[in-house]
XYZ file of C-alpha atoms in Angstrom:
587
model
C -23.682 -43.756 54.565
C -24.798 -44.237 50.991
C -28.322 -44.603 52.752
C -28.442 -41.267 54.369
C -31.018 -38.957 52.828
C -28.531 -36.651 51.413
C -27.016 -39.516 49.315
C -30.216 -40.905 47.530
C -29.675 -38.288 44.696
C -27.435 -40.184 42.359
C -25.871 -36.820 41.399
C -24.993 -35.849 44.796
C -23.738 -39.489 45.344
C -21.173 -39.049 42.562
C -19.980 -35.956 43.808
C -19.771 -37.413 47.445
C -17.957 -40.356 46.007
C -15.741 -38.109 44.122
C -14.476 -36.031 47.258
C -14.532 -39.336 49.009
C -10.968 -40.299 48.650
C -8.230 -39.678 51.378
C -6.346 -37.233 50.066
C -8.980 -35.320 48.586
C -10.754 -35.064 52.011
C -7.729 -34.209 53.609
C -7.277 -31.245 51.126
C -10.798 -29.899 51.642
C -10.520 -29.926 55.848
C -7.347 -28.085 55.164
C -8.504 -25.671 53.220
C -11.379 -25.140 55.503
C -9.114 -24.705 58.483
C -7.080 -22.071 56.409
C -10.508 -19.932 55.287
C -11.563 -19.999 58.863
C -8.449 -18.551 60.185
C -8.680 -16.063 57.599
C -12.147 -15.100 58.440
C -10.893 -14.467 62.188
C -8.312 -11.764 60.927
C -9.933 -8.165 60.773
C -11.134 -6.591 57.510
C -14.289 -6.089 55.428
C -13.315 -7.610 52.065
C -15.664 -8.947 49.720
C -13.361 -11.860 49.622
C -14.770 -12.855 53.152
C -18.023 -13.613 51.576
C -16.148 -15.987 48.966
C -14.773 -17.863 52.385
C -17.913 -18.094 53.954
C -19.599 -19.430 51.036
C -16.748 -22.043 50.712
C -17.118 -23.189 54.211
C -20.983 -23.792 54.053
C -20.656 -25.538 50.563
C -17.883 -27.934 51.788
C -19.748 -28.599 55.120
C -22.613 -29.819 52.633
C -20.069 -31.578 50.152
C -18.625 -33.292 53.234
C -22.105 -34.124 54.721
C -22.587 -37.659 53.267
C -19.128 -38.972 54.440
C -18.572 -37.223 57.716
C -21.539 -36.776 60.323
C -21.327 -32.660 59.867
C -24.575 -31.133 59.126
C -26.624 -33.394 61.276
C -27.513 -31.345 64.407
C -28.952 -27.650 64.589
C -25.666 -25.983 64.983
C -24.130 -27.059 61.969
C -27.336 -26.187 60.164
C -27.372 -22.740 61.459
C -23.828 -22.287 60.902
C -24.444 -23.350 57.106
C -27.392 -20.776 56.806
C -25.144 -17.997 58.352
C -22.266 -18.669 55.968
C -24.573 -19.076 53.236
C -26.689 -15.797 53.606
C -23.695 -13.533 54.839
C -21.256 -14.970 51.948
C -24.128 -14.033 49.427
C -24.666 -10.306 51.047
C -20.826 -9.926 51.120
C -20.718 -10.540 47.615
C -23.582 -8.697 46.335
C -23.457 -4.733 45.381
C -27.100 -4.294 45.900
C -28.039 -3.057 49.467
C -31.734 -4.479 48.931
C -30.549 -7.732 48.657
C -27.987 -7.620 51.437
C -30.807 -6.381 53.596
C -33.271 -9.117 52.350
C -30.577 -11.735 53.137
C -30.122 -10.335 56.545
C -33.616 -10.583 57.583
C -33.833 -14.021 55.855
C -31.453 -15.053 58.975
C -33.124 -12.895 61.537
C -36.221 -14.609 60.556
C -34.836 -17.852 60.679
C -33.700 -17.004 64.096
C -37.064 -16.351 65.345
C -38.425 -19.479 63.780
C -35.457 -21.665 65.284
C -36.300 -20.274 68.887
C -40.087 -20.178 68.935
C -40.365 -23.416 67.087
C -38.157 -24.988 69.513
C -39.998 -23.307 72.683
C -43.586 -24.022 71.300
C -42.786 -27.869 70.583
C -41.189 -28.132 74.476
C -44.456 -26.178 75.429
C -46.674 -29.243 73.930
C -44.757 -31.781 75.726
C -45.637 -32.533 79.538
C -42.390 -32.915 80.970
C -41.146 -29.309 80.129
C -44.518 -28.227 81.579
C -44.138 -30.179 84.716
C -40.447 -29.126 85.183
C -39.054 -32.954 85.026
C -37.288 -32.110 81.587
C -34.112 -30.627 83.323
C -33.239 -33.084 85.765
C -34.018 -36.120 83.057
C -31.687 -34.509 80.690
C -28.982 -33.663 83.647
C -29.044 -37.486 84.818
C -27.878 -38.619 81.519
C -24.488 -39.556 80.380
C -24.632 -37.875 76.986
C -25.967 -34.578 78.015
C -25.665 -34.680 81.744
C -24.053 -33.399 84.623
C -24.245 -34.775 88.297
C -23.433 -31.599 89.931
C -26.392 -29.601 88.225
C -28.694 -32.729 88.460
C -28.256 -32.676 92.359
C -29.161 -28.924 92.415
C -32.173 -29.600 90.766
C -32.920 -32.137 93.415
C -32.097 -29.662 96.318
C -33.981 -26.620 94.940
C -37.104 -28.133 92.759
C -38.614 -24.563 92.485
C -35.546 -22.967 91.034
C -35.221 -25.787 88.735
C -38.901 -25.404 87.722
C -38.624 -21.342 87.427
C -35.441 -21.980 84.991
C -37.197 -24.671 82.749
C -40.111 -22.166 82.421
C -37.879 -19.244 81.867
C -36.444 -21.044 78.600
C -39.580 -21.918 77.734
C -40.977 -18.243 77.743
C -37.512 -16.889 76.188
C -37.937 -19.231 73.322
C -41.819 -19.118 72.784
C -41.616 -15.384 72.954
C -38.774 -14.797 71.142
C -40.220 -13.112 67.911
C -41.630 -10.417 70.630
C -38.198 -8.735 70.332
C -39.273 -6.991 67.275
C -41.867 -5.005 69.218
C -41.320 -2.185 71.650
C -38.911 -0.072 69.191
C -36.004 -2.052 69.766
C -35.853 -1.810 73.503
C -36.065 -5.403 74.109
C -33.100 -6.541 71.891
C -30.369 -6.482 74.271
C -32.129 -7.957 77.215
C -33.522 -10.927 75.043
C -30.286 -11.318 73.011
C -28.187 -11.418 76.345
C -30.615 -14.187 77.944
C -30.290 -16.204 74.685
C -26.350 -15.935 74.422
C -26.194 -16.871 78.007
C -28.456 -19.867 77.508
C -26.224 -21.288 74.953
C -23.193 -20.307 76.796
C -24.669 -22.330 79.751
C -25.232 -25.120 77.492
C -21.744 -25.318 76.235
C -20.156 -25.543 79.714
C -22.910 -27.826 81.597
C -24.031 -29.911 78.258
C -21.205 -29.918 76.164
C -22.572 -28.198 73.402
C -19.867 -26.091 72.230
C -20.810 -25.667 68.864
C -24.310 -24.392 69.588
C -22.495 -21.457 71.822
C -21.057 -19.881 68.470
C -23.656 -21.279 66.056
C -26.722 -19.567 67.484
C -25.497 -16.545 68.470
C -23.906 -15.738 65.018
C -27.646 -15.279 64.078
C -27.995 -12.390 66.937
C -26.195 -9.394 64.954
C -28.955 -9.898 62.080
C -31.212 -9.821 64.790
C -30.072 -6.692 66.402
C -29.845 -5.137 62.777
C -33.502 -5.893 61.859
C -34.947 -4.819 65.387
C -33.267 -1.373 65.386
C -36.041 1.258 64.769
C -35.786 2.696 61.082
C -35.485 6.001 62.055
C -32.104 5.122 63.662
C -28.796 6.480 61.602
C -27.396 3.012 61.696
C -29.740 1.344 59.705
C -30.697 4.331 57.571
C -32.381 3.307 54.144
C -32.746 -0.517 55.316
C -34.923 -2.281 53.117
C -37.930 -4.129 55.060
C -39.459 -5.364 52.264
C -38.474 -9.062 52.785
C -40.916 -9.031 55.609
C -43.891 -8.419 53.666
C -42.754 -11.049 51.139
C -42.328 -13.652 53.804
C -45.729 -12.981 55.050
C -46.956 -13.553 51.586
C -45.004 -16.791 51.169
C -46.451 -18.148 54.675
C -49.954 -17.286 53.508
C -49.403 -19.143 50.080
C -48.070 -21.948 52.606
C -50.807 -21.962 54.638
C -53.298 -21.903 51.610
C -51.227 -24.823 49.826
C -51.492 -26.792 53.036
C -55.005 -26.069 53.176
C -55.533 -27.404 49.514
C -53.431 -30.446 50.161
C -55.031 -31.646 53.372
C -58.615 -31.195 51.801
C -57.395 -33.164 48.813
C -55.915 -36.007 51.113
C -59.180 -35.941 53.599
C -61.326 -36.500 50.065
C -59.024 -39.457 48.901
C -59.477 -41.085 52.760
C -63.157 -40.700 52.910
C -63.713 -41.934 49.271
C -62.158 -45.386 49.832
C -61.162 -47.869 47.242
C -63.501 -47.736 43.760
C -65.523 -50.877 45.025
C -65.584 -50.076 48.862
C -68.716 -50.669 50.490
C -70.321 -49.134 53.750
C -72.004 -51.014 56.672
C -73.862 -49.291 59.328
C -73.624 -50.954 62.780
C -75.716 -50.776 66.017
C -74.081 -47.702 67.135
C -74.590 -45.920 63.740
C -71.096 -45.851 62.973
C -70.413 -46.180 58.978
C -67.502 -49.022 58.324
C -65.813 -48.825 55.105
C -64.831 -52.485 54.189
C -63.254 -54.215 51.098
C -63.628 -57.796 49.823
C -61.370 -60.220 47.970
C -61.893 -63.319 46.494
C -65.143 -65.445 45.325
C -67.160 -65.254 48.664
C -70.207 -66.618 47.112
C -68.429 -69.678 45.414
C -65.856 -70.480 47.415
C -66.576 -72.920 50.462
C -63.498 -72.052 52.609
C -63.614 -69.772 55.744
C -63.500 -65.943 55.179
C -60.714 -64.060 56.697
C -61.391 -60.955 58.454
C -58.557 -58.593 59.050
C -58.723 -55.875 62.220
C -55.801 -53.488 61.978
C -54.076 -51.959 64.926
C -53.784 -48.849 66.462
C -53.298 -45.824 64.357
C -52.748 -48.139 61.474
C -54.735 -48.758 58.345
C -56.310 -51.628 56.852
C -53.933 -51.472 53.905
C -51.193 -52.554 56.186
C -52.289 -56.121 55.347
C -51.890 -55.798 51.678
C -49.219 -58.236 51.359
C -50.870 -60.850 52.920
C -54.654 -60.074 51.749
C -53.046 -60.160 48.105
C -51.420 -63.295 48.904
C -54.547 -65.137 49.618
C -56.569 -63.679 47.099
C -54.151 -64.838 44.318
C -53.014 -67.941 45.581
C -55.683 -69.539 47.530
C -59.514 -70.086 47.897
C -59.915 -68.046 50.929
C -61.973 -64.805 50.546
C -60.692 -61.934 52.521
C -62.486 -58.793 54.033
C -60.619 -55.658 55.588
C -62.363 -52.960 57.112
C -61.416 -49.561 58.935
C -62.789 -49.207 62.272
C -64.907 -46.068 63.191
C -62.899 -43.109 62.806
C -59.819 -44.572 60.729
C -59.857 -44.220 56.818
C -63.378 -43.610 54.867
C -65.310 -45.262 58.490
C -67.472 -42.980 59.929
C -67.759 -42.579 63.748
C -71.495 -41.427 64.260
C -72.127 -42.417 67.811
C -71.269 -39.728 70.436
C -71.157 -41.812 73.362
C -68.003 -42.250 75.248
C -65.633 -44.703 73.176
C -64.816 -47.677 75.078
C -63.014 -51.016 73.469
C -66.410 -52.838 73.522
C -67.826 -50.438 70.607
C -65.174 -51.719 68.311
C -66.107 -55.434 69.217
C -69.496 -54.584 68.539
C -68.684 -53.263 65.230
C -66.835 -56.123 64.269
C -69.563 -58.442 65.300
C -72.125 -56.553 63.372
C -69.795 -56.501 60.273
C -69.274 -60.246 60.216
C -72.776 -60.899 60.787
C -74.277 -58.228 58.196
C -72.029 -58.562 55.283
C -71.274 -62.142 54.905
C -73.652 -65.220 54.191
C -75.278 -66.539 57.128
C -73.540 -69.279 58.971
C -70.498 -68.719 56.722
C -67.541 -69.876 58.942
C -64.512 -66.944 59.129
C -61.034 -66.684 60.788
C -60.474 -63.518 62.456
C -56.639 -62.043 62.049
C -55.857 -59.222 63.927
C -52.810 -56.882 64.414
C -51.608 -55.228 67.613
C -54.768 -54.132 68.961
C -56.660 -55.746 66.349
C -55.638 -58.520 67.914
C -57.191 -57.830 71.467
C -60.373 -56.928 69.619
C -60.778 -60.326 67.506
C -60.229 -62.061 71.083
C -62.957 -60.289 72.712
C -65.268 -60.977 69.607
C -64.486 -64.773 69.930
C -67.255 -65.600 72.380
C -70.014 -63.758 70.450
C -69.312 -65.260 66.941
C -68.212 -68.659 68.027
C -71.067 -70.042 65.919
C -69.249 -68.574 63.189
C -65.901 -69.026 63.938
C -63.142 -71.500 62.508
C -60.128 -69.758 64.136
C -58.161 -66.624 65.472
C -54.995 -65.485 64.112
C -53.014 -62.827 65.982
C -50.336 -60.805 64.617
C -47.997 -59.619 67.342
C -51.214 -58.830 69.202
C -51.555 -56.574 71.880
C -52.359 -58.430 75.371
C -54.561 -56.692 78.225
C -51.936 -57.445 80.872
C -48.853 -55.988 79.253
C -49.080 -52.701 80.812
C -49.195 -54.318 84.404
C -46.402 -57.244 83.763
C -44.192 -55.630 80.940
C -42.030 -52.770 82.223
C -40.956 -51.963 78.698
C -44.705 -51.789 77.739
C -45.690 -49.831 80.886
C -43.033 -47.294 80.242
C -43.493 -46.971 76.600
C -47.036 -46.068 77.015
C -46.504 -42.647 78.277
C -44.530 -41.760 75.121
C -46.960 -43.569 72.929
C -49.910 -41.200 74.670
C -47.673 -38.090 74.072
C -46.816 -38.767 70.034
C -50.472 -39.775 69.510
C -51.668 -36.450 71.095
C -48.939 -34.320 69.627
C -49.505 -35.900 66.121
C -53.164 -35.329 66.378
C -52.898 -31.638 67.635
C -50.304 -30.943 64.807
C -52.237 -32.341 61.895
C -55.660 -30.523 63.309
C -53.447 -26.981 62.498
C -52.917 -28.365 58.841
C -49.612 -29.268 59.104
C -49.747 -32.525 57.075
C -47.907 -30.952 54.301
C -44.656 -31.031 56.497
C -45.001 -34.639 57.655
C -42.088 -36.643 56.437
C -42.775 -39.779 54.423
C -42.231 -42.830 56.832
C -39.779 -45.373 55.713
C -41.678 -48.557 56.192
C -44.607 -47.013 53.584
C -42.396 -47.814 50.453
C -42.240 -51.077 51.468
C -46.181 -51.636 50.736
C -47.042 -52.863 47.775
C -46.804 -49.423 45.280
C -50.290 -49.252 44.359
C -51.155 -48.720 48.136
C -48.594 -46.051 49.274
C -50.362 -42.880 48.264
C -53.524 -43.994 50.046
C -51.787 -44.784 53.163
C -49.610 -41.838 53.183
C -52.987 -39.533 52.873
C -54.188 -41.732 55.816
C -51.432 -41.001 57.737
C -51.248 -37.207 57.068
C -54.821 -36.709 58.085
C -55.457 -35.996 61.644
C -58.495 -38.163 61.608
C -56.178 -41.383 62.040
C -54.670 -39.759 65.051
C -57.694 -38.600 66.717
C -59.157 -41.823 66.286
C -55.695 -43.350 67.564
C -55.919 -41.136 70.619
C -59.370 -41.817 71.468
C -58.626 -45.790 71.403
C -55.349 -45.511 73.152
C -57.045 -43.607 76.019
C -59.585 -46.269 76.426
C -57.096 -49.124 76.091
C -54.940 -48.014 78.612
C -57.591 -47.359 80.949
C -58.846 -50.987 80.143
C -55.518 -52.524 80.426
C -54.315 -51.352 83.749
C -57.754 -52.602 85.046
C -57.491 -55.744 83.705
C -57.700 -58.649 86.560
C -55.023 -60.866 84.763
C -57.057 -63.694 83.514
C -57.701 -64.685 80.111
C -60.988 -67.020 79.759
C -60.856 -69.806 77.621
C -61.802 -69.099 73.742
C -63.841 -71.564 71.768
C -61.850 -71.933 68.674
C -58.107 -72.740 67.797
C -55.658 -69.915 67.627
C -52.452 -69.004 65.940
C -49.976 -66.528 67.304
C -47.456 -64.929 65.081
C -44.995 -62.998 66.736
C -42.221 -60.496 65.417
C -38.732 -61.634 66.597
C -37.710 -58.080 67.664
C -41.055 -58.074 70.085
C -40.065 -61.286 71.773
C -36.107 -60.446 72.008
C -36.361 -57.220 73.324
C -38.924 -58.105 75.789
C -39.262 -61.638 77.243
C -42.140 -60.876 79.159
C -44.194 -60.686 75.907
C -43.490 -64.478 75.162
C -44.819 -65.255 78.363
C -48.006 -63.139 77.686
C -48.244 -64.881 74.476
C -48.006 -68.505 75.731
C -50.906 -67.345 78.262
C -52.978 -66.157 75.386
C -52.147 -69.406 73.168
C -53.049 -71.543 76.160
C -56.539 -70.138 76.230
C -57.199 -71.782 73.006
C -58.290 -75.393 72.586
C -55.950 -77.664 70.676
C -52.740 -75.819 72.133
C -49.591 -77.591 70.405
C -51.724 -79.164 67.746
C -53.635 -76.514 65.851
C -52.027 -73.140 66.711
C -49.492 -72.419 69.152
C -46.779 -69.442 68.647
C -44.801 -68.909 65.383
C -41.734 -66.127 65.281
C -40.788 -64.522 62.304
C -37.429 -64.036 62.113
C -35.844 -60.796 61.590
C -39.211 -58.893 61.826
C -40.713 -55.941 64.106
C -43.885 -55.015 65.166
C -44.395 -53.029 61.851
C -42.322 -55.069 59.257
C -44.114 -58.219 60.023
C -46.831 -56.561 57.674
C -45.069 -54.221 55.777
C -41.915 -56.103 54.894
C -42.948 -58.430 51.924
C -40.447 -61.082 52.929
C -42.090 -61.254 56.472
C -45.479 -60.879 55.670
C -45.497 -63.716 53.196
C -43.934 -66.088 55.628
C -46.705 -64.893 57.902
C -49.298 -65.755 55.079
C -47.550 -69.318 54.722
C -48.039 -69.730 58.714
C -51.753 -68.726 58.352
C -52.152 -71.175 55.254
C -50.641 -74.020 57.391
C -52.951 -73.044 60.340
C -56.055 -72.999 58.072
C -55.226 -76.434 56.763
C -55.364 -77.971 60.304
C -58.793 -75.937 61.016
C -61.804 -77.926 60.259
C -64.046 -75.965 57.846
C -67.499 -76.891 58.350
C -69.857 -74.856 56.010
C -73.370 -74.937 56.198
C -75.564 -73.801 53.190
C -75.513 -70.006 52.978
C -77.678 -67.631 51.492
C -75.307 -65.084 49.370
C -75.844 -61.402 49.464
C -76.227 -59.925 46.155
C -73.072 -57.915 46.707
C -70.851 -60.575 48.068
C -69.605 -62.443 44.830
C -67.615 -60.002 43.208
C -63.902 -61.240 42.949
C -62.034 -58.414 43.497
C -59.531 -56.579 45.840
C -59.921 -53.216 46.218
C -61.252 -52.644 43.101
C -58.737 -54.522 40.822
C -60.284 -57.888 39.341
C -58.621 -61.020 40.465
C -57.002 -61.928 37.067
C -55.240 -58.568 37.461
C -54.582 -58.550 40.716
C -52.585 -62.148 40.100
C -50.753 -60.909 37.297
C -49.462 -58.017 39.494
C -48.547 -60.106 41.857
C -46.489 -62.291 39.608
C -44.610 -59.126 38.332
C -43.598 -58.192 41.811
């Protein structure tokens, strides 16, 4: 419980610990029950306001230990109790009206946001959401599920009716209040039905508790019951909304600038397609004779995801590194207007290797997830330059055909990427929560990675790639051609544990390389999942150790090379090697 968001603040944690004793908790719940009974009694005393505030406050106080406050009903109840409690204790009618408007506006936001989110999901539009929920054990009802199967048209009308009710709820403020009764009656009936069918009894009382405020604020100002009502809260809310939109636009512009700028020593390379790839180098490419490690990131990912591994090689080995962002990601620009195919990314990788590294210099391609499939396809083209391939929990072109887990997850992935791209293009990056894995990356990388994840460009590029990849993978003929160089597959434990078919796919990929069982094969990093294989320092360093052992077995034939003028800088993302080495030691 101490890891929950409401317990991260040390002050809140101390308060939560103070009330966490059995006797204190029991006393609080007893007091809450007594106050609740008091509120059910008739009367209009100002003490009712104090009782509401007590219930709302103790809900928050107990939330760190008891899981109240974690769903919409508790959040709404706390909001209503807090606002109405303050309104009852206030002697100013203007303050009371402002608080009642606040609850009414929250009601509009709650219904409308829920409706529009549903509308963007395919399952609500094609009317498969209700049967899907009704067949679950948690919220379902076998009787209602069978009714949806016997009467699909009625089921569709019900679902689209719910969508219309929620999406259009703010229209209740139009037509001089004539829509108030029918809209609120439909909303209350919706919650009552959910209470009996889905077991959401608390929603049945919490959400309708906002309806009186909606009725109060939708009543025409000329009506005697609301004479003198202060409606300035609406203008204040509109101004705050405008300020929020402006702040969101400014933050989005600042983050976009950070993304496009890259690191201080980032360079650009133009490929045959006209795409401008932003890349970074680390280590001494000019003096070292070891193969250069070239890193290709996964779908909707960043080159900075490899930070733990790249810094390990720059600081503790003689292997130089090159990491880059594919066209559309980070500071890399996709200039071509042709429809995207996976071949385009393969072409770009080949051009990058041949264009920015000394002629004839050996390379080892390292790819994570989709990046693993890209380096596999580039292997034949770069056979004269390759020393080996390293796959980090890679995608396999047959996974959507042979893995039920991957096939079922592909639809959810499509929806997630599409919705993220759509929302972020609307400028909602300011609302995006900070992912937990981000704070496991090296500190100096976090801000730049978060800027990329809150920028629509990353998700738009991911959507474009995934559409092409899904089409390509579902048409795969099932045969992986032999590959010309040794290969190493480093798998995440959770990937192979949760999907046994994945290990078989990895074995096929490994067998396509020469020297299977001697140089290469499959290694599993214990405790890691698909993402933490890179973002968790311990897992990433274990992967780096496996790569180092693999490189020690790979022959390094390095012919005399012509050194480009800018290839000798001993830097990683703009930091001198000695400084990077010091920072690594401190960590």
